[in-house]
């Protein structure tokens, strides 16, 4: 691989007039009203841009990732995806908004159903959105792009390593070709080579599809190397 | 390095192999012909990707392998062979007393419903026989040695930060004053400054004379703590090196070790192509060949680990040492 980390994506979605992939405006959120985890936070990720959000564990950056992924409802403030204001979160989020964001978490064992094969895990979003017919077309290509070859797709989570399972979780997050990918400590449990391989897979996908990226993590060296810009949590 | 007399060897592992017999006649070659030493006052870091056999090796040294495992070779700890010892000996005289484990996930290792003090005191009673306020005093001393704050002794594990839980686990490991400590991925999932602090604390116990074997995939942590590095690939040690040589100049000699370092974001950030082989379907010859930029016909034969005991490499086309040390 001569060029492991490509230049910032300038794919189809990243034209000059495109609305930002993500805007958080004055967002307040948390789990206990007396002690909000996010207190009036704003953050913008331009279309096609990659932003690293850096902070120690427990600082609230994962809550921010969950708000941006529409998995956690903020108490106040606005969340906009590609210029559209989000009104419903979790199961109330409209499908076309939900499917416009892909997310990968730190712990693949918690994020993947242990009863499914890796192929079913990757294809889950296609099934859930009634696009089952696209599976034969999309699955092999996508699996190859994250390095899942051979018989790995036929295995279940307990038969593969953390790194292999995380590759499947990344493929699942990309299978609907989201406009925004959120990686919350995606590589925190992984060795150096698997980390570099997953980042390269993300960047290949972004280059081909113009996907914007919010990478949340605690490793400054990694985020600096990976992203167009790095923001310390809480973002100013 | 200077040719000073090395400290007495504490742990001496020789040609250790572990096979698992699986259903359907499959065999998993988890560890193959592994040899290394850990001296008193020395830290050896065993590095490699997940699934390379590192944690099986730890279990073998602690006698914690499941029933379908077959072990060959020896692991002498101050004269006692950990591999040949029976379970009663291991339980009564080895685990906690001669070898102590610092576990991967301290929070999961601590009993959630009991305070740190009560867990420390119980371990003190179990390992030293001390009772009453003697046990109490010993628990407080060991907490202090692990830099665990006295005013947190009456807390439960869930009330501790990640760093304090890690120190509580280290304190538990120090109770029996075991000469050899094994730390299994002690920094996984920790923030960089917590990694540095944990690793510096481990280093303090090495400087106090403990032997320390650190199993890790975190190269930065290994660089910070270790005197020597053992790189494992597909169940074998493929390189043994001084940490300074390995991370500095002349750098690693095995193509896999090079690939690992080149994958770091502060270096080339280039992954090693492909994935490690399955341990139940190892290729013939060098197991790294399918991913190796230097592979050729010679690599159809498994390369032996050759070199002086502290510095060795298993590769037919290893990168050269600096001229004055090129003596293999
Ligand atoms: S023996 Fe051959 S294939 Fe194996 S690491 Fe060395 S050069 Fe590469």
Coordinates of C-alpha atoms and ligand atoms in Angstrom, one line a residue:
Chain A
X1 CA 0.0 0.0 0.0
X2 CA 1.8 3.1 -1.1
X3 CA -0.7 5.7 0.2
X4 CA -2.3 4.3 3.4
X5 CA -4.0 7.5 4.5
X6 CA -5.6 9.3 1.6
X7 CA -6.1 13.1 1.4
X8 CA -9.3 14.4 2.8
X9 CA -12.3 13.0 0.9
X10 CA -13.7 15.2 -1.8
X11 CA -16.2 12.7 -3.1
X12 CA -19.7 13.3 -4.6
X13 CA -21.3 14.6 -1.3
X14 CA -18.6 17.1 -0.6
X15 CA -19.4 19.9 -3.1
X16 CA -18.9 23.4 -1.9
X17 CA -22.6 24.1 -1.4
X18 CA -23.3 20.9 0.6
X19 CA -24.7 21.5 4.1
X20 CA -22.5 20.3 7.0
X21 CA -22.8 16.6 7.6
X22 CA -23.4 17.3 11.3
X23 CA -24.2 20.3 13.4
X24 CA -24.6 20.3 17.1
X25 CA -25.9 23.6 18.4
X26 CA -25.8 24.4 22.1
X27 CA -26.6 20.8 23.0
X28 CA -27.3 19.9 26.6
X29 CA -27.6 16.2 27.4
X30 CA -27.0 13.6 30.0
X31 CA -28.6 11.1 32.3
X32 CA -29.2 13.1 35.5
X33 CA -30.8 16.5 35.1
X34 CA -28.8 17.9 38.0
X35 CA -25.5 17.1 36.3
X36 CA -25.6 17.3 32.5
X37 CA -22.8 15.5 30.7
X38 CA -22.9 17.9 27.8
X39 CA -23.6 21.5 28.7
X40 CA -24.3 23.8 25.8
X41 CA -21.9 22.0 23.3
X42 CA -21.6 23.0 19.7
X43 CA -19.7 21.1 17.0
X44 CA -19.8 21.1 13.2
X45 CA -18.5 18.5 10.8
X46 CA -18.6 19.7 7.2
X47 CA -19.7 17.5 4.4
X48 CA -16.9 15.1 3.6
X49 CA -14.8 16.4 6.4
X50 CA -13.1 14.3 9.1
X51 CA -13.0 15.6 12.7
X52 CA -11.3 14.0 15.6
X53 CA -12.8 14.6 19.0
X54 CA -10.3 14.1 21.7
X55 CA -10.8 13.6 25.4
X56 CA -10.1 11.3 28.4
X57 CA -12.6 8.6 29.2
X58 CA -15.6 9.6 31.2
X59 CA -15.4 13.2 29.8
X60 CA -18.7 13.0 27.9
X61 CA -17.4 12.5 24.4
X62 CA -19.2 9.2 24.0
X63 CA -22.5 10.9 25.0
X64 CA -21.8 13.4 22.3
X65 CA -21.2 10.5 19.8
X66 CA -24.5 9.0 20.9
X67 CA -26.4 12.2 20.4
X68 CA -24.9 12.7 17.0
X69 CA -25.8 9.1 16.1
X70 CA -29.4 9.8 17.2
X71 CA -29.1 7.2 20.0
X72 CA -29.5 9.7 22.8
X73 CA -32.0 12.5 23.1
X74 CA -30.6 15.8 24.2
X75 CA -32.6 18.0 26.6
X76 CA -31.9 21.2 24.8
X77 CA -30.2 22.5 21.6
X78 CA -30.4 21.4 18.0
X79 CA -28.9 18.5 16.1
X80 CA -28.8 18.8 12.3
X81 CA -27.8 16.2 9.8
X82 CA -27.0 17.4 6.3
X83 CA -28.9 20.6 7.2
X84 CA -32.0 18.8 8.4
X85 CA -33.0 19.4 12.0
X86 CA -33.5 16.1 13.9
X87 CA -36.8 16.0 15.9
X88 CA -36.9 12.4 17.0
X89 CA -34.2 10.3 18.5
X90 CA -33.7 6.5 19.0
X91 CA -36.7 4.6 17.6
X92 CA -38.5 7.9 16.9
X93 CA -35.8 9.1 14.5
X94 CA -37.1 9.1 10.9
X95 CA -35.6 6.2 9.0
X96 CA -33.8 8.3 6.3
X97 CA -32.0 10.2 9.1
X98 CA -31.2 7.1 11.0
X99 CA -29.7 5.5 8.0
X100 CA -27.7 8.5 7.1
X101 CA -25.4 8.0 10.1
X102 CA -23.3 4.9 10.7
X103 CA -21.7 4.2 14.1
X104 CA -18.9 1.9 15.4
X105 CA -18.3 1.5 19.2
X106 CA -15.3 0.5 21.2
X107 CA -16.4 -2.9 22.3
X108 CA -17.5 -5.1 19.3
X109 CA -18.6 -7.9 21.7
X110 CA -21.3 -5.6 23.1
X111 CA -22.3 -4.3 19.8
X112 CA -22.7 -7.6 17.8
X113 CA -25.4 -10.2 18.4
X114 CA -23.5 -13.3 19.4
X115 CA -26.0 -15.6 17.7
X116 CA -25.6 -14.2 14.3
X117 CA -22.9 -15.0 11.7
X118 CA -20.6 -12.1 10.7
X119 CA -22.4 -12.0 7.3
X120 CA -25.7 -11.5 9.1
X121 CA -24.2 -8.9 11.4
X122 CA -23.0 -6.9 8.4
X123 CA -26.2 -7.3 6.5
X124 CA -28.5 -6.4 9.4
X125 CA -29.1 -2.8 8.4
X126 CA -30.1 -3.9 4.8
X127 CA -32.6 -6.4 6.2
X128 CA -33.9 -3.9 8.7
X129 CA -34.6 -1.4 5.9
X130 CA -36.2 -3.8 3.6
X131 CA -33.3 -3.9 1.2
X132 CA -32.5 -7.6 1.6
X133 CA -32.3 -7.9 -2.2
X134 CA -29.1 -5.9 -2.2
X135 CA -27.2 -8.3 0.2
X136 CA -25.7 -10.6 -2.5
X137 CA -24.4 -7.5 -4.3
X138 CA -23.0 -5.5 -1.5
X139 CA -21.8 -8.0 1.1
X140 CA -18.8 -9.6 -0.6
X141 CA -17.4 -6.3 -1.8
X142 CA -17.9 -4.6 1.5
X143 CA -16.4 -7.6 3.5
X144 CA -13.4 -7.5 1.2
X145 CA -13.0 -3.8 1.8
X146 CA -12.7 -4.3 5.5
X147 CA -10.4 -7.3 5.1
X148 CA -12.9 -10.0 6.0
X149 CA -12.0 -12.8 3.5
X150 CA -12.2 -16.5 3.4
X151 CA -14.8 -18.2 5.6
X152 CA -14.8 -15.5 8.2
X153 CA -18.2 -14.3 7.2
X154 CA -19.8 -17.7 8.0
X155 CA -18.5 -17.6 11.6
X156 CA -20.1 -16.3 14.8
X157 CA -18.5 -13.7 17.1
X158 CA -17.0 -16.3 19.5
X159 CA -15.2 -17.9 16.6
X160 CA -13.3 -14.7 15.6
X161 CA -10.9 -12.3 17.3
X162 CA -11.9 -8.8 18.6
X163 CA -10.2 -7.3 15.6
X164 CA -12.1 -9.4 13.1
X165 CA -15.4 -8.7 14.8
X166 CA -14.7 -5.0 14.8
X167 CA -14.1 -5.2 11.1
X168 CA -17.6 -6.7 10.8
X169 CA -19.0 -3.9 12.9
X170 CA -17.3 -1.3 10.7
X171 CA -18.7 -3.0 7.6
X172 CA -22.2 -2.9 9.2
X173 CA -21.8 0.8 9.9
X174 CA -20.9 1.4 6.2
X175 CA -23.4 -1.0 4.5
X176 CA -26.1 1.7 4.0
X177 CA -23.5 4.2 2.7
X178 CA -24.1 6.8 5.4
X179 CA -23.2 10.4 4.9
X180 CA -21.7 10.5 8.3
X181 CA -19.6 7.8 10.1
X182 CA -19.1 8.0 13.8
X183 CA -16.3 6.0 15.3
X184 CA -16.4 6.0 19.1
X185 CA -13.0 4.7 20.3
X186 CA -13.2 2.2 17.5
X187 CA -9.6 1.0 17.8
X188 CA -9.1 1.4 21.6
X189 CA -8.9 -2.4 22.2
X190 CA -7.0 -3.2 19.0
X191 CA -3.3 -3.8 18.2
X192 CA -1.3 -1.3 16.0
X193 CA -1.7 -3.2 12.8
X194 CA -5.4 -3.8 13.1
X195 CA -5.9 -0.2 14.0
X196 CA -4.0 1.0 10.9
X197 CA -6.0 -1.5 8.8
X198 CA -9.4 -0.3 10.1
X199 CA -8.4 3.4 9.6
X200 CA -7.3 2.6 6.1
X201 CA -10.6 0.9 5.4
X202 CA -12.5 3.9 6.7
X203 CA -10.4 6.2 4.6
X204 CA -10.9 4.1 1.4
X205 CA -14.6 4.2 1.9
X206 CA -14.6 7.9 2.6
X207 CA -12.6 8.6 -0.5
X208 CA -15.0 6.6 -2.7
X209 CA -18.2 7.9 -1.2
X210 CA -17.4 11.3 0.3
X211 CA -18.5 10.2 3.8
X212 CA -17.9 12.6 6.6
X213 CA -16.3 11.3 9.8
X214 CA -16.5 12.0 13.5
X215 CA -13.8 10.0 15.2
X216 CA -14.0 10.1 19.0
X217 CA -11.0 8.9 21.0
X218 CA -8.3 9.5 23.6
X219 CA -5.2 9.0 21.5
X220 CA -4.0 12.3 20.2
X221 CA -1.3 10.9 18.0
X222 CA -3.8 8.6 16.3
X223 CA -6.5 11.3 15.7
X224 CA -4.0 13.8 14.5
X225 CA -2.7 11.3 11.9
X226 CA -6.2 10.3 10.9
X227 CA -8.4 13.4 10.8
X228 CA -8.5 16.7 9.0
X229 CA -8.7 18.5 12.3
X230 CA -8.8 17.5 16.0
X231 CA -10.9 19.2 18.6
X232 CA -10.4 18.9 22.3
X233 CA -13.4 18.0 24.4
X234 CA -15.5 19.9 25.3
X235 CA -15.4 21.7 21.9
X236 CA -15.3 25.4 22.3
Chain B
X1 CA 25.1 -3.5 25.4
X2 CA 28.0 -4.1 27.9
X3 CA 28.9 -7.7 28.8
X4 CA 28.2 -7.4 32.5
X5 CA 27.1 -10.5 34.5
X6 CA 23.4 -10.8 34.1
X7 CA 21.2 -11.0 37.3
X8 CA 20.1 -14.5 38.4
X9 CA 17.4 -15.9 36.2
X10 CA 14.1 -16.1 37.9
X11 CA 11.9 -17.6 35.2
X12 CA 13.4 -19.8 32.5
X13 CA 10.9 -21.0 29.9
X14 CA 12.3 -23.7 27.5
X15 CA 10.6 -25.1 24.4
X16 CA 7.2 -24.6 25.7
X17 CA 4.4 -25.8 23.5
X18 CA 0.6 -25.8 24.1
X19 CA -1.8 -27.7 21.9
X20 CA -5.6 -27.8 22.3
X21 CA -7.4 -30.9 21.1
X22 CA -10.7 -29.7 19.6
X23 CA -13.9 -31.6 18.6
X24 CA -13.7 -33.0 15.1
X25 CA -10.0 -33.8 15.5
X26 CA -8.8 -30.3 15.0
X27 CA -5.7 -29.2 16.9
X28 CA -4.9 -25.6 17.8
X29 CA -1.2 -24.9 18.0
X30 CA -1.5 -22.0 20.5
X31 CA 2.1 -21.9 21.6
X32 CA 5.1 -23.6 19.8
X33 CA 8.6 -24.0 21.1
X34 CA 8.7 -20.8 23.1
X35 CA 11.9 -20.1 25.1
X36 CA 12.8 -17.0 27.1
X37 CA 14.1 -15.9 30.5
X38 CA 13.0 -13.2 32.9
X39 CA 15.6 -12.2 35.5
X40 CA 15.0 -10.6 38.9
X41 CA 14.7 -6.8 38.5
X42 CA 14.0 -7.2 34.8
X43 CA 10.8 -6.7 32.7
X44 CA 10.2 -8.7 29.5
X45 CA 7.3 -7.5 27.4
X46 CA 5.7 -10.2 25.2
X47 CA 4.0 -8.3 22.3
X48 CA 1.9 -9.4 19.4
X49 CA -1.5 -9.2 17.8
X50 CA -4.5 -10.6 19.7
X51 CA -4.8 -14.4 19.1
X52 CA -1.1 -14.9 18.8
X53 CA -0.9 -17.2 21.8
X54 CA 0.2 -14.6 24.4
X55 CA -2.6 -15.2 26.9
X56 CA -2.4 -19.0 26.5
X57 CA 1.2 -18.7 27.5
X58 CA 0.2 -16.9 30.7
X59 CA -2.4 -19.5 31.5
X60 CA 0.2 -22.2 31.0
X61 CA 2.6 -20.5 33.4
X62 CA -0.1 -20.3 36.0
X63 CA -1.4 -23.8 35.5
X64 CA -4.8 -22.5 34.4
X65 CA -5.2 -24.2 31.1
X66 CA -8.4 -26.2 30.4
X67 CA -8.4 -30.0 30.3
X68 CA -8.1 -30.3 26.5
X69 CA -4.7 -28.7 26.6
X70 CA -1.5 -30.6 26.1
X71 CA 1.7 -28.9 27.3
X72 CA 5.3 -29.7 26.5
X73 CA 8.5 -28.1 27.6
X74 CA 9.5 -26.5 30.9
X75 CA 9.2 -23.3 32.8
X76 CA 11.6 -23.2 35.8
X77 CA 10.8 -20.6 38.4
X78 CA 13.7 -20.4 40.8
X79 CA 14.1 -24.2 40.4
X80 CA 10.5 -25.3 40.4
X81 CA 9.0 -26.5 37.1
X82 CA 5.7 -24.8 36.8
X83 CA 4.7 -27.1 33.9
X84 CA 5.4 -30.3 35.8
X85 CA 4.0 -29.2 39.1
X86 CA 0.6 -30.6 40.1
X87 CA -2.4 -28.5 40.9
X88 CA -2.1 -28.9 44.7
X89 CA 1.5 -27.5 44.6
X90 CA 0.5 -24.7 42.3
X91 CA -2.4 -23.7 44.5
X92 CA -0.6 -24.0 47.8
X93 CA 2.9 -22.7 46.9
X94 CA 2.9 -21.0 43.5
X95 CA -0.1 -18.8 42.6
X96 CA 0.0 -15.6 44.6
X97 CA 3.1 -16.7 46.4
X98 CA 5.7 -17.2 43.8
X99 CA 3.9 -15.9 40.7
X100 CA 1.2 -13.2 41.0
X101 CA -1.1 -12.2 38.2
X102 CA -2.1 -8.6 37.5
X103 CA -5.3 -9.1 35.5
X104 CA -6.4 -7.5 32.3
X105 CA -9.6 -6.0 33.7
X106 CA -9.1 -5.1 37.4
X107 CA -12.7 -4.0 37.9
X108 CA -13.9 -7.4 36.8
X109 CA -11.3 -9.1 39.0
X110 CA -12.3 -7.4 42.2
X111 CA -15.3 -8.7 44.1
X112 CA -17.9 -6.0 43.6
X113 CA -19.8 -6.3 46.9
X114 CA -16.7 -6.0 49.2
X115 CA -14.5 -3.2 50.1
X116 CA -10.9 -3.1 48.9
X117 CA -9.7 -3.4 52.5
X118 CA -11.7 -6.6 53.1
X119 CA -10.4 -8.1 49.9
X120 CA -6.8 -7.3 50.7
X121 CA -7.2 -8.6 54.3
X122 CA -8.7 -11.8 53.1
X123 CA -5.8 -12.3 50.6
X124 CA -3.4 -11.5 53.4
X125 CA -5.0 -14.1 55.7
X126 CA -5.0 -16.7 52.9
X127 CA -1.4 -16.1 51.8
X128 CA 0.4 -15.2 55.0
X129 CA -1.7 -16.7 57.8
X130 CA -1.7 -13.3 59.6
X131 CA -4.9 -12.6 61.6
X132 CA -6.7 -9.6 63.3
X133 CA -4.8 -6.4 63.4
X134 CA -1.7 -8.0 61.9
X135 CA -3.7 -8.7 58.8
X136 CA -5.1 -5.2 58.9
X137 CA -1.7 -3.7 59.1
X138 CA -0.3 -5.9 56.3
X139 CA -3.2 -4.9 54.1
X140 CA -2.5 -1.3 54.7
X141 CA 1.2 -1.7 54.0
X142 CA 0.6 -3.5 50.7
X143 CA -1.9 -0.8 49.7
X144 CA 0.8 1.8 50.4
X145 CA 3.3 -0.1 48.3
X146 CA 0.9 -0.1 45.4
X147 CA 0.2 3.6 45.9
X148 CA -3.4 2.9 46.7
X149 CA -4.6 5.8 48.9
X150 CA -5.5 4.7 52.5
X151 CA -8.6 6.8 52.6
X152 CA -10.1 4.7 49.7
X153 CA -9.6 1.4 51.4
X154 CA -13.1 1.3 52.6
X155 CA -14.5 1.9 49.1
X156 CA -16.2 -0.7 46.9
X157 CA -14.7 -1.4 43.5
X158 CA -17.4 0.5 41.6
X159 CA -16.5 3.7 43.6
X160 CA -13.0 3.6 42.3
X161 CA -11.7 5.3 39.1
X162 CA -10.0 3.1 36.5
X163 CA -6.6 4.0 37.8
X164 CA -7.4 3.2 41.4
X165 CA -9.0 -0.1 40.5
X166 CA -5.8 -0.9 38.7
X167 CA -3.8 -0.1 41.8
X168 CA -6.1 -2.2 44.0
X169 CA -5.4 -5.1 41.6
X170 CA -1.7 -4.5 41.8
X171 CA -1.9 -4.3 45.7
X172 CA -3.7 -7.7 45.7
X173 CA -0.9 -9.1 43.5
X174 CA 1.8 -7.8 45.8
X175 CA 0.3 -9.4 49.0
X176 CA 2.2 -12.7 48.7
X177 CA 5.4 -11.0 47.8
X178 CA 5.8 -13.2 44.8
X179 CA 9.2 -12.7 43.1
X180 CA 7.6 -12.9 39.6
X181 CA 4.7 -10.7 38.5
X182 CA 2.7 -11.4 35.3
X183 CA 0.6 -8.5 34.0
X184 CA -1.9 -9.6 31.3
X185 CA -2.7 -6.6 29.0
X186 CA -2.6 -4.2 32.1
X187 CA -3.4 -1.1 30.0
X188 CA -6.1 -2.2 27.6
X189 CA -8.8 0.5 27.2
X190 CA -7.0 3.0 29.5
X191 CA -6.2 6.6 28.5
X192 CA -2.7 7.4 27.6
X193 CA -1.8 9.1 30.9
X194 CA -3.4 6.3 32.9
X195 CA -1.3 3.9 30.8
X196 CA 1.8 5.8 31.6
X197 CA 1.0 5.9 35.3
X198 CA 0.1 2.2 35.5
X199 CA 3.2 1.2 33.6
X200 CA 5.5 3.5 35.8
X201 CA 4.0 1.8 38.9
X202 CA 4.8 -1.6 37.5
X203 CA 8.3 -0.5 36.7
X204 CA 8.8 0.6 40.3
X205 CA 8.2 -3.0 41.4
X206 CA 10.7 -4.2 38.8
X207 CA 13.2 -1.8 40.2
X208 CA 12.5 -3.2 43.7
X209 CA 13.7 -6.6 42.4
X210 CA 10.6 -8.3 41.0
X211 CA 10.8 -10.1 37.7
X212 CA 7.9 -8.8 35.5
X213 CA 6.4 -10.4 32.4
X214 CA 4.1 -8.0 30.6
X215 CA 1.7 -9.4 28.0
X216 CA 0.5 -6.6 25.8
X217 CA -0.4 -5.4 22.3
X218 CA 0.3 -1.8 23.4
X219 CA 3.8 -1.1 21.9
X220 CA 4.0 2.3 23.6
X221 CA 3.4 0.7 27.0
X222 CA 6.0 -2.0 26.2
X223 CA 8.5 0.6 25.2
X224 CA 8.0 2.5 28.5
X225 CA 8.2 -0.5 30.9
X226 CA 10.3 -3.2 29.3
X227 CA 14.1 -4.0 29.4
X228 CA 13.6 -6.6 26.7
X229 CA 11.0 -7.4 24.1
X230 CA 9.7 -10.8 22.9
X231 CA 7.6 -10.6 19.7
X232 CA 5.1 -13.4 19.3
X233 CA 3.6 -14.4 16.0
X234 CA 1.3 -17.4 15.4
X235 CA 2.3 -19.0 18.7
X236 CA 6.1 -18.6 18.3
X237 CA 8.6 -16.1 19.6
X238 CA 10.0 -14.6 16.4
X239 CA 12.3 -12.0 17.9
X240 CA 13.9 -11.3 21.2
X241 CA 15.6 -8.0 21.6
X242 CA 16.7 -5.3 24.0
X243 CA 14.0 -2.7 24.2
X244 CA 16.4 0.1 23.3
X245 CA 17.6 -1.6 20.2
X246 CA 14.1 -2.6 19.2
X247 CA 12.4 0.8 19.5
X248 CA 15.5 2.9 18.7
X249 CA 18.3 1.9 16.5
X250 CA 19.0 -0.5 14.8
X251 CA 15.3 -1.3 15.2
X252 CA 13.6 -4.7 15.0
X253 CA 15.1 -7.4 12.8
X254 CA 12.1 -9.5 12.0
X255 CA 9.8 -8.4 9.2
X256 CA 6.8 -8.9 11.4
X257 CA 8.2 -6.7 14.2
X258 CA 9.0 -4.0 11.6
X259 CA 5.5 -4.2 10.3
X260 CA 4.1 -3.8 13.8
X261 CA 6.1 -0.7 14.5
X262 CA 5.4 0.7 11.0
X263 CA 1.7 0.4 11.8
X264 CA 1.9 3.0 14.6
X265 CA 0.3 6.3 13.9
X266 CA 3.6 8.1 14.9
X267 CA 5.4 6.0 12.3
X268 CA 4.2 5.0 8.8
X269 CA 0.6 4.1 10.0
X270 CA 0.6 1.3 7.4
X271 CA -1.1 -1.9 8.3
X272 CA 0.6 -5.3 7.8
X273 CA -1.4 -6.7 4.8
X274 CA -3.7 -9.6 5.6
X275 CA -4.4 -11.2 9.0
X276 CA -2.6 -13.6 11.2
X277 CA -3.2 -17.3 10.4
X278 CA -5.6 -19.4 12.3
X279 CA -3.8 -21.4 14.9
X280 CA -5.6 -24.5 13.8
X281 CA -4.5 -24.1 10.2
X282 CA -0.9 -22.8 10.3
X283 CA 0.8 -22.8 6.9
X284 CA 3.8 -24.9 6.4
X285 CA 7.1 -23.1 6.7
X286 CA 7.3 -19.6 8.1
X287 CA 3.8 -18.6 9.3
X288 CA 4.4 -15.0 8.4
X289 CA 5.2 -15.7 4.8
X290 CA 1.8 -14.8 3.3
X291 CA 2.1 -11.3 4.7
X292 CA 5.9 -10.9 4.4
X293 CA 7.6 -8.5 2.0
X294 CA 10.8 -10.5 2.1
X295 CA 9.4 -14.0 1.6
X296 CA 11.0 -16.2 -0.9
X297 CA 11.5 -19.9 -1.6
X298 CA 13.7 -20.4 1.5
X299 CA 10.7 -19.4 3.7
X300 CA 9.1 -22.8 3.0
X301 CA 11.2 -24.1 5.9
X302 CA 10.3 -22.9 9.4
X303 CA 13.1 -20.5 10.5
X304 CA 14.7 -21.3 13.8
X305 CA 15.2 -18.7 16.5
X306 CA 18.9 -18.1 16.4
X307 CA 21.2 -15.6 18.2
X308 CA 22.5 -15.0 21.7
X309 CA 19.9 -15.9 24.3
X310 CA 18.8 -12.3 24.9
X311 CA 18.8 -11.2 21.3
X312 CA 17.6 -13.6 18.7
X313 CA 15.4 -13.7 15.5
X314 CA 13.6 -16.4 13.6
X315 CA 13.8 -15.3 10.0
X316 CA 15.7 -16.4 6.9
X317 CA 16.1 -12.8 5.8
X318 CA 16.2 -10.8 9.0
X319 CA 17.1 -7.1 8.8
X320 CA 20.8 -6.6 9.6
X321 CA 22.2 -5.5 12.9
X322 CA 24.6 -2.6 13.1
X323 CA 28.0 -3.8 11.8
X324 CA 29.8 -4.0 15.1
X325 CA 27.1 -6.3 16.5
X326 CA 26.5 -8.4 13.4
X327 CA 27.7 -11.7 14.9
X328 CA 24.8 -14.1 14.4
Ligands
LIG1 S1 11.4 -16.3 7.2 FE1 10.9 -15.5 5.2 S2 8.6 -15.2 5.3 FE2 9.3 -15.6 7.4 S3 9.6 -13.5 8.2 FE3 11.6 -14.1 7.4 S4 11.6 -13.4 5.2 FE4 9.5 -13.3 5.9

